[in-house]
Structure formats: C-alpha cells, structure tokens
C-alpha cells in the first residue's frame, strides 16, 4: 500500500478540442494524469483530439468564508433554476474573479464528472467545507431535495457571515483607534518632545512637574524605542500565535470574552444565535438530533458552548429531552430553553430554534449599534486627555515664562 501511495500520479485539468463522429468540433475539460491519458480516454469516446493543453491557474487570493458563501448561493440559485450540476460548476468556476476559487470549483467539477457524489467531492476539501456543510449536502442528496438544502445552507452561511462581520466591526473600531493613539503618542515622545527640551534648556528656571514627567518618559522612548516596540509587537505576535495554535489558550480566551463587561454580552448573544441557527438548519434538513449536535458545538465558535454541547449530546443520546439537557448545561438563558420546550412539545423544534436565532441576531444588531454610539465619545475623551495632556505639559513652561515677563 505504501508503494502504491508513493507512486500515485498527480492529476491535472486539461482543456481539449477535437471532432466527434459527425465531424462536429467539440471542446471540454478533463482531469487526468497526463496528455496521453486524455487522448486515450477521448479516443474511446469516439473523439478525434486535435488539441490538448494543461490548464494553468493563476495564483490568487486565499479562499475566504465570503467566497464559499457566494459559491453556495450561486450554486443553489442555478440548481433551483434547473441548470445541470456540471454546467453550474462551469458557470461559477469560470466567472469568478478569484483564481483560487476558480481552481477549487473546477477541481470539484472534475471529481463529480468522474462519478463522485457532491457530498464526497466536498469532503475532499475540509479546509473550505466543514462537516456541517458536507452533512447537509449529503442529506439533500439522499432525500432528493438538494436544491432546497443548498438554499437553506446559503441562507445559514450568509447570516453567520453577517454576524461575524458585526462582531469584528464592534471589536476592531476601538482597537484601531487606540493603536493610532499609541503611534501618535510615540511620534510625539520621540521627535516632538526632544525639540521642546532643547528650547526649555535655555530658560534657566525650574520646569513644571507635568513637563518634567513627560520629558522623562520621552527620554526613555528615545533611548529604548526598539525595546518598547519590539516587546509590544513581539508580545502581540506571540499572543495571537498562541491563540491560534493552543487549545488551552483558546478555551481561556473564550471564557474571558464572555466575561468582559458590555462586549461579553454581545459575544454571548452572537454565540447563541449561531448555535440555534445551526441546530435549526440541520434539524430542518432531517439530520437526527444527536448527529446534528456534532456540528453545532463547533459552529458556535466558542469553547464554552462546545463543551456544553458535548454534555447536551451525551444526555440526549441516553434519552434526556433537549430542553432538560440545555437547562443542565447552564449556559442558555431561560427564554431559549422555554422556546425549545415549546418546540419539542409542538413538534416544531426547527421553527422555534429559527425564531430564537432571529431574536438574538436582532439583539446583536441593536447591541452593536448602541456599542458603537457609546464607544465614540469614550474614545474621544481618552484621545483628548492623552494628546491634550501632552500638548498642555509642553506649553506650561511657555505660559509660565509669559506670566513672568
């Protein structure tokens, strides 16, 4: 087996042109291990090949969640309109602006053309298509409702993407402003304050305490600027690398994010919205509850809710109702568990979960809007005190000299 794996031929996509039995010119694309394989395969189909060329894809940007969401929506729309599956992949792949997405779509098309199911083709690219995506597509293929499930999946991914964008905008705004404030302060300390220091040295009088303090800090900035910046950027780099690679770090940060005043409430509401939206989408697709919970925890985006989902799954698998299991997890508000209880009793769990998701998505919208309006005056006060304080400290000796004169 090892020898076969080592000798496995790498396949590429070839564009070909030829003539069929009637003499009509035909064109197409074929995934194969080389030009000779393409010629043999087409000859067996009765096509006389006149041209074969390996397709070379330009390097493009990284495939993002937004690209996958757009691809899902386009595929769902075309299949709903009755466009054949392979032709849908052709239209999406050749019309995309990002070459990386085009290559991904054409690789998927080549797999499907050889008889691979859509679900199995997606599973070959786990970096872009998570288990939830593949499970829903597989359920749609088995039930014969692929178009409906792709539409449902596109709506789910669009709502999830919008939610992530709102949370990022709420968090990035104050961080970016404070970063700019630090850079401006550093510029003043390193270049502006020393210029004032030279002027003040000729006064021959005692300087005010605020001015002395600022000048002392400026001396440290000038002397050790590389240590300050190196420590700051090195610490940030180490922190983000640890956050990305260490599971324990991720768990600690997820717990911390939920406890932050104001921000924590927004993060919690967004997590609950994703959790309920994911479960509603999978349950409506006919995926069994215990199996659906496999994907729900990871889709929530928070380790606290991932661990809670595992506990819920274990209890549900032993016969406990979803409502009781969620109450035992102690991470969901009373309103959520009550809505789930009504959904279980009425047999409309997916509808109730969808209503909960809609409610919390609206709550996040309102929270982000109010947070933005609250942060603006606070940031203006911080910048005013910081920059204004530096300016006043530098001009105090000048005011003092003017009063003496």
Coordinates of C-alpha atoms in Angstrom, one line a residue:
X1 CA 0.0 0.0 0.0
X2 CA 2.9 2.4 0.8
X3 CA 4.4 1.7 -2.6
X4 CA 1.1 2.5 -4.4
X5 CA 0.7 5.7 -2.4
X6 CA 4.2 6.8 -3.3
X7 CA 3.7 6.1 -7.0
X8 CA 0.3 7.8 -7.2
X9 CA 0.2 10.1 -10.2
X10 CA -0.8 13.7 -9.6
X11 CA -3.8 14.6 -11.8
X12 CA -4.3 17.9 -13.5
X13 CA -7.0 19.6 -15.5
X14 CA -6.6 19.6 -19.3
X15 CA -8.6 21.7 -21.8
X16 CA -9.1 19.7 -25.0
X17 CA -10.5 20.3 -28.5
X18 CA -11.5 17.7 -31.1
X19 CA -14.1 16.4 -33.5
X20 CA -16.8 13.8 -32.8
X21 CA -18.1 11.0 -35.1
X22 CA -20.1 13.5 -37.1
X23 CA -17.2 15.8 -37.7
X24 CA -18.5 18.5 -35.4
X25 CA -15.9 20.4 -33.3
X26 CA -16.3 19.8 -29.6
X27 CA -14.4 21.2 -26.6
X28 CA -14.2 20.4 -22.9
X29 CA -12.1 19.8 -19.9
X30 CA -10.8 16.5 -18.4
X31 CA -8.9 15.7 -15.2
X32 CA -6.2 13.2 -15.9
X33 CA -2.6 12.2 -15.1
X34 CA -1.2 13.4 -18.4
X35 CA -1.9 14.3 -22.0
X36 CA -1.6 10.6 -23.1
X37 CA -4.4 9.6 -20.7
X38 CA -6.6 12.4 -22.1
X39 CA -6.0 11.2 -25.7
X40 CA -6.8 7.6 -24.8
X41 CA -10.0 8.5 -22.8
X42 CA -11.4 10.7 -25.6
X43 CA -10.4 8.2 -28.3
X44 CA -12.6 5.6 -26.5
X45 CA -15.5 8.1 -26.7
X46 CA -15.0 8.4 -30.5
X47 CA -13.5 11.8 -30.4
X48 CA -10.5 12.7 -32.6
X49 CA -8.4 15.0 -30.5
X50 CA -6.8 18.0 -32.3
X51 CA -5.6 20.0 -29.3
X52 CA -4.8 19.2 -25.6
X53 CA -3.5 21.9 -23.2
X54 CA -2.9 21.7 -19.5
X55 CA -4.8 24.4 -17.6
X56 CA -2.6 26.7 -15.5
X57 CA -4.4 28.7 -12.8
X58 CA -3.0 32.0 -11.8
X59 CA -2.3 32.3 -8.1
X60 CA -5.0 34.3 -6.4
X61 CA -6.1 35.4 -3.0
X62 CA -6.9 33.0 -0.3
X63 CA -10.3 31.4 -0.4
X64 CA -12.4 33.1 2.3
X65 CA -15.7 32.3 4.0
X66 CA -17.2 35.0 1.9
X67 CA -16.1 33.2 -1.3
X68 CA -17.6 29.9 -0.1
X69 CA -20.8 31.6 0.9
X70 CA -21.1 33.3 -2.5
X71 CA -20.4 30.0 -4.2
X72 CA -23.1 28.2 -2.2
X73 CA -25.7 30.9 -3.1
X74 CA -24.8 30.8 -6.8
X75 CA -24.9 27.0 -6.9
X76 CA -28.3 27.0 -5.1
X77 CA -29.7 29.6 -7.4
X78 CA -28.6 27.8 -10.6
X79 CA -29.8 24.4 -9.5
X80 CA -33.1 26.0 -8.4
X81 CA -33.4 27.4 -12.0
X82 CA -32.9 23.9 -13.4
X83 CA -29.3 24.4 -14.7
X84 CA -27.5 21.0 -14.7
X85 CA -25.0 20.4 -11.9
X86 CA -21.8 20.3 -14.1
X87 CA -22.8 23.3 -16.1
X88 CA -23.5 25.2 -12.8
X89 CA -19.9 24.5 -11.7
X90 CA -18.7 25.6 -15.1
X91 CA -20.5 29.0 -14.8
X92 CA -19.4 29.6 -11.2
X93 CA -15.8 28.5 -11.8
X94 CA -15.1 30.4 -15.0
X95 CA -16.8 33.5 -13.9
X96 CA -15.2 34.1 -10.5
X97 CA -12.7 36.9 -10.0
X98 CA -10.5 35.0 -7.6
X99 CA -8.4 32.3 -9.4
X100 CA -8.1 30.3 -6.2
X101 CA -11.9 29.9 -6.1
X102 CA -12.0 29.0 -9.8
X103 CA -9.4 26.3 -9.3
X104 CA -11.3 24.9 -6.3
X105 CA -14.6 24.8 -8.2
X106 CA -13.1 23.2 -11.3
X107 CA -11.4 20.5 -9.1
X108 CA -14.8 19.8 -7.6
X109 CA -16.4 19.6 -11.1
X110 CA -13.7 17.2 -12.2
X111 CA -14.4 14.9 -9.3
X112 CA -18.2 15.0 -9.9
X113 CA -17.6 14.3 -13.6
X114 CA -15.9 11.0 -12.7
X115 CA -19.0 9.9 -10.7
X116 CA -18.2 11.1 -7.2
X117 CA -21.2 12.3 -5.3
X118 CA -21.4 16.0 -4.4
X119 CA -21.0 15.3 -0.7
X120 CA -17.9 13.2 -1.2
X121 CA -16.4 15.8 -3.5
X122 CA -16.8 18.5 -0.8
X123 CA -15.3 16.2 1.8
X124 CA -12.0 16.2 -0.1
X125 CA -11.6 19.9 0.8
X126 CA -12.1 20.1 4.6
X127 CA -10.3 23.4 4.7
X128 CA -13.2 25.1 2.9
X129 CA -16.2 22.8 3.6
X130 CA -16.8 21.8 7.2
X131 CA -18.6 18.7 8.4
X132 CA -21.9 20.7 8.8
X133 CA -21.7 21.8 5.1
X134 CA -21.0 18.2 3.9
X135 CA -23.6 16.6 6.2
X136 CA -26.4 18.9 4.9
X137 CA -25.4 18.3 1.2
X138 CA -25.3 14.6 1.9
X139 CA -28.8 14.7 3.5
X140 CA -30.1 16.7 0.5
X141 CA -28.7 14.1 -2.0
X142 CA -30.2 11.2 -0.1
X143 CA -33.6 12.9 0.2
X144 CA -33.7 14.3 -3.3
X145 CA -34.0 17.9 -2.1
X146 CA -30.5 19.1 -2.8
X147 CA -31.8 22.4 -4.3
X148 CA -33.8 23.3 -1.1
X149 CA -31.0 22.3 1.2
X150 CA -28.4 24.3 -0.7
X151 CA -30.7 27.3 -0.5
X152 CA -31.1 26.8 3.3
X153 CA -27.3 26.3 3.6
X154 CA -26.7 29.5 1.7
X155 CA -29.1 31.5 4.0
X156 CA -27.3 30.0 7.0
X157 CA -23.9 30.9 5.8
X158 CA -25.0 34.4 4.9
X159 CA -26.5 35.0 8.3
X160 CA -23.4 33.6 10.0
X161 CA -21.0 35.7 7.9
X162 CA -23.0 38.8 8.7
X163 CA -22.9 38.0 12.4
X164 CA -19.2 37.6 12.4
X165 CA -18.7 40.8 10.5
X166 CA -20.8 42.8 13.0
X167 CA -18.8 41.3 16.0
X168 CA -15.5 42.1 14.3
X169 CA -16.5 45.7 13.5
X170 CA -17.6 46.2 17.1
X171 CA -14.3 45.0 18.4
X172 CA -11.9 46.4 15.8
X173 CA -13.1 50.0 16.0
X174 CA -11.8 50.8 19.5
X175 CA -8.7 48.7 19.0
X176 CA -7.8 50.5 15.8
X177 CA -8.4 53.9 17.4
X178 CA -6.2 53.1 20.4
X179 CA -3.5 51.7 18.1
X180 CA -3.4 55.0 16.2
X181 CA -3.3 56.9 19.5
X182 CA -0.3 54.9 20.6
X183 CA 1.5 55.6 17.3
X184 CA 0.8 59.3 17.6
X185 CA 2.0 59.4 21.2
X186 CA 5.2 57.6 20.3
X187 CA 5.9 60.1 17.5
X188 CA 5.4 63.0 19.9
X189 CA 7.6 61.4 22.5
X190 CA 10.4 60.5 20.1
X191 CA 10.6 63.6 17.8
X192 CA 8.4 66.5 19.2
X193 CA 9.2 66.5 22.9
X194 CA 13.1 66.4 22.4
X195 CA 12.8 69.6 20.3
X196 CA 10.9 71.3 23.2
X197 CA 13.5 70.0 25.6
X198 CA 16.3 71.9 23.7
X199 CA 14.2 75.1 23.9
X200 CA 13.5 74.7 27.6
X201 CA 17.2 74.0 28.5
X202 CA 17.9 77.7 27.8
X203 CA 15.2 79.0 30.2
X204 CA 17.3 78.6 33.3
X205 CA 14.3 78.0 35.5
X206 CA 12.5 75.1 37.2
X207 CA 10.1 73.4 34.9
X208 CA 6.5 72.4 36.0
X209 CA 6.1 68.8 37.2
X210 CA 3.9 67.6 34.3
X211 CA 6.6 68.9 31.8
X212 CA 9.4 67.1 33.7
X213 CA 7.4 63.9 33.8
X214 CA 6.7 64.0 30.0
X215 CA 10.3 64.8 29.2
X216 CA 11.5 61.9 31.4
X217 CA 9.1 59.5 29.6
X218 CA 10.3 60.9 26.3
X219 CA 14.0 60.2 27.2
X220 CA 13.1 56.5 27.8
X221 CA 11.2 56.4 24.5
X222 CA 14.2 57.8 22.6
X223 CA 16.7 55.6 24.4
X224 CA 14.7 52.3 24.4
X225 CA 12.3 52.7 21.5
X226 CA 13.4 49.4 19.9
X227 CA 12.8 47.6 23.2
X228 CA 9.4 49.2 23.6
X229 CA 8.2 48.5 20.1
X230 CA 9.9 45.1 20.0
X231 CA 8.3 44.0 23.2
X232 CA 4.8 45.3 22.1
X233 CA 4.8 43.7 18.7
X234 CA 6.6 40.6 19.8
X235 CA 4.1 40.1 22.6
X236 CA 1.1 40.6 20.2
X237 CA 2.6 38.2 17.7
X238 CA 3.2 35.6 20.5
X239 CA -0.3 36.1 21.9
X240 CA -2.1 35.6 18.5
X241 CA 0.1 32.6 17.6
X242 CA -0.7 31.0 21.0
X243 CA -4.4 31.8 20.5
X244 CA -4.3 30.2 17.1
X245 CA -2.4 27.0 18.0
X246 CA -3.0 26.3 21.7
X247 CA -6.4 24.8 22.6
X248 CA -6.0 25.8 26.2
X249 CA -5.3 29.3 25.2
X250 CA -8.4 29.4 23.0
X251 CA -10.5 28.0 25.9
X252 CA -9.2 30.6 28.3
X253 CA -9.8 33.4 25.9
X254 CA -13.3 32.2 25.0
X255 CA -14.2 32.2 28.7
X256 CA -12.6 35.6 29.1
X257 CA -14.5 37.1 26.2
X258 CA -17.9 36.1 27.7
X259 CA -17.0 37.8 31.0
X260 CA -15.9 41.2 29.5
X261 CA -18.3 43.9 30.5
X262 CA -20.5 45.1 27.6
X263 CA -18.5 43.2 25.0
X264 CA -19.1 39.9 26.7
X265 CA -22.9 40.3 26.4
X266 CA -22.6 40.9 22.6
X267 CA -20.4 37.9 22.2
X268 CA -22.7 35.6 24.2
X269 CA -25.8 36.7 22.1
X270 CA -23.9 36.1 18.9
X271 CA -22.8 32.7 20.0
X272 CA -26.3 31.7 21.0
X273 CA -27.6 33.0 17.6
X274 CA -25.1 30.8 15.7
X275 CA -25.8 27.8 18.0
X276 CA -29.6 27.9 17.5
X277 CA -29.3 28.8 13.8
X278 CA -27.0 25.8 13.1
X279 CA -29.2 23.4 15.0
X280 CA -32.4 24.7 13.3
X281 CA -30.8 24.3 9.9
X282 CA -29.6 20.8 10.5
X283 CA -32.8 19.6 12.2
X284 CA -35.0 21.0 9.4
X285 CA -32.8 19.1 6.9
X286 CA -33.8 15.8 8.6
X287 CA -30.4 15.2 10.3
X288 CA -31.0 13.3 13.6
X289 CA -30.7 15.4 16.7
X290 CA -27.7 13.5 18.3
X291 CA -25.8 13.6 14.9
X292 CA -26.7 17.3 14.4
X293 CA -25.2 18.2 17.8
X294 CA -21.8 17.0 16.5
X295 CA -21.6 20.0 14.2
X296 CA -23.5 22.6 16.3
X297 CA -20.8 23.0 19.1
X298 CA -18.0 23.7 16.6
X299 CA -20.2 26.1 14.6
X300 CA -20.9 28.2 17.7
X301 CA -17.4 29.4 17.7
X302 CA -16.8 29.3 21.4
X303 CA -15.2 26.6 23.5
X304 CA -17.6 27.1 26.4
X305 CA -20.6 26.3 24.2
X306 CA -18.6 23.5 22.5
X307 CA -18.1 21.8 25.9
X308 CA -21.7 22.4 26.8
X309 CA -22.9 20.9 23.5
X310 CA -20.9 17.8 24.2
X311 CA -22.6 17.4 27.5
X312 CA -26.0 18.0 25.9
X313 CA -25.3 15.4 23.2
X314 CA -24.3 12.8 25.8
X315 CA -27.5 13.4 27.8
X316 CA -29.7 13.4 24.7
X317 CA -28.2 10.2 23.5
X318 CA -29.3 8.5 26.8
X319 CA -32.9 9.6 26.4
X320 CA -32.9 13.0 28.1
X321 CA -35.0 15.7 26.3
X322 CA -33.1 18.5 24.6
X323 CA -34.8 21.1 27.0
X324 CA -33.6 19.3 30.2
X325 CA -30.1 18.8 28.7
X326 CA -29.8 22.5 27.8
X327 CA -31.0 23.5 31.3
X328 CA -28.4 21.2 32.8
X329 CA -25.7 22.8 30.7
X330 CA -26.4 26.2 32.4
X331 CA -25.2 28.4 29.5
X332 CA -28.5 29.3 27.9
X333 CA -31.0 32.0 29.1
X334 CA -34.4 30.9 30.3
X335 CA -36.1 32.3 27.2
X336 CA -34.1 29.9 24.9
X337 CA -34.9 26.8 26.9
X338 CA -38.6 27.7 27.2
X339 CA -38.8 28.2 23.4
X340 CA -37.0 24.8 22.9
X341 CA -39.5 23.2 25.3
X342 CA -42.4 24.6 23.3
X343 CA -40.8 23.4 20.1
X344 CA -40.4 19.9 21.4
X345 CA -43.9 19.7 22.7
X346 CA -45.4 21.1 19.4
X347 CA -43.2 19.1 17.1
X348 CA -41.9 22.3 15.5
X349 CA -38.4 22.4 17.1
X350 CA -36.7 23.8 13.9
X351 CA -39.2 26.6 13.7
X352 CA -38.7 27.6 17.3
X353 CA -35.0 27.4 17.1
X354 CA -35.1 29.6 14.0
X355 CA -37.2 32.2 15.9
X356 CA -34.7 32.2 18.8
X357 CA -31.9 32.7 16.2
X358 CA -33.8 35.6 14.6
X359 CA -34.4 37.2 18.0
X360 CA -30.7 37.1 19.1
X361 CA -29.5 38.3 15.7
X362 CA -31.7 41.4 16.1
X363 CA -30.4 41.7 19.7
X364 CA -26.8 41.7 18.3
X365 CA -27.6 44.3 15.7
X366 CA -29.0 46.6 18.4
X367 CA -26.2 45.9 20.8
X368 CA -23.5 46.6 18.2
X369 CA -25.3 49.9 17.2
X370 CA -25.6 51.1 20.8
X371 CA -22.0 50.0 21.5
X372 CA -20.7 52.0 18.6
X373 CA -22.5 55.1 19.7
X374 CA -21.3 54.6 23.2
X375 CA -17.6 54.0 22.3
X376 CA -17.3 57.1 20.1
X377 CA -17.5 59.7 23.0
X378 CA -15.4 57.5 25.3
X379 CA -12.6 57.2 22.7
X380 CA -12.8 60.9 22.1
X381 CA -12.3 61.6 25.8
X382 CA -9.4 59.2 26.0
X383 CA -7.7 60.7 23.0
X384 CA -8.4 64.2 24.3
X385 CA -6.9 63.5 27.7
X386 CA -3.9 61.7 26.3
X387 CA -2.9 64.0 23.4
X388 CA -4.2 67.2 25.0
X389 CA -2.3 66.4 28.2
X390 CA 0.9 66.1 26.3
X391 CA 0.4 69.4 24.5
X392 CA -0.5 71.2 27.7
X393 CA 2.5 69.7 29.5
X394 CA 4.8 71.0 26.8
X395 CA 3.3 74.5 26.7
X396 CA 3.1 75.1 30.5
X397 CA 6.7 76.4 30.7
X398 CA 5.9 78.9 27.9
X399 CA 2.8 80.1 29.8
X400 CA 4.9 80.4 33.0
X401 CA 7.6 82.4 31.1
X402 CA 4.9 84.7 29.6
X403 CA 3.5 85.5 33.1
X404 CA 7.0 86.3 34.4
X405 CA 7.6 88.7 31.5

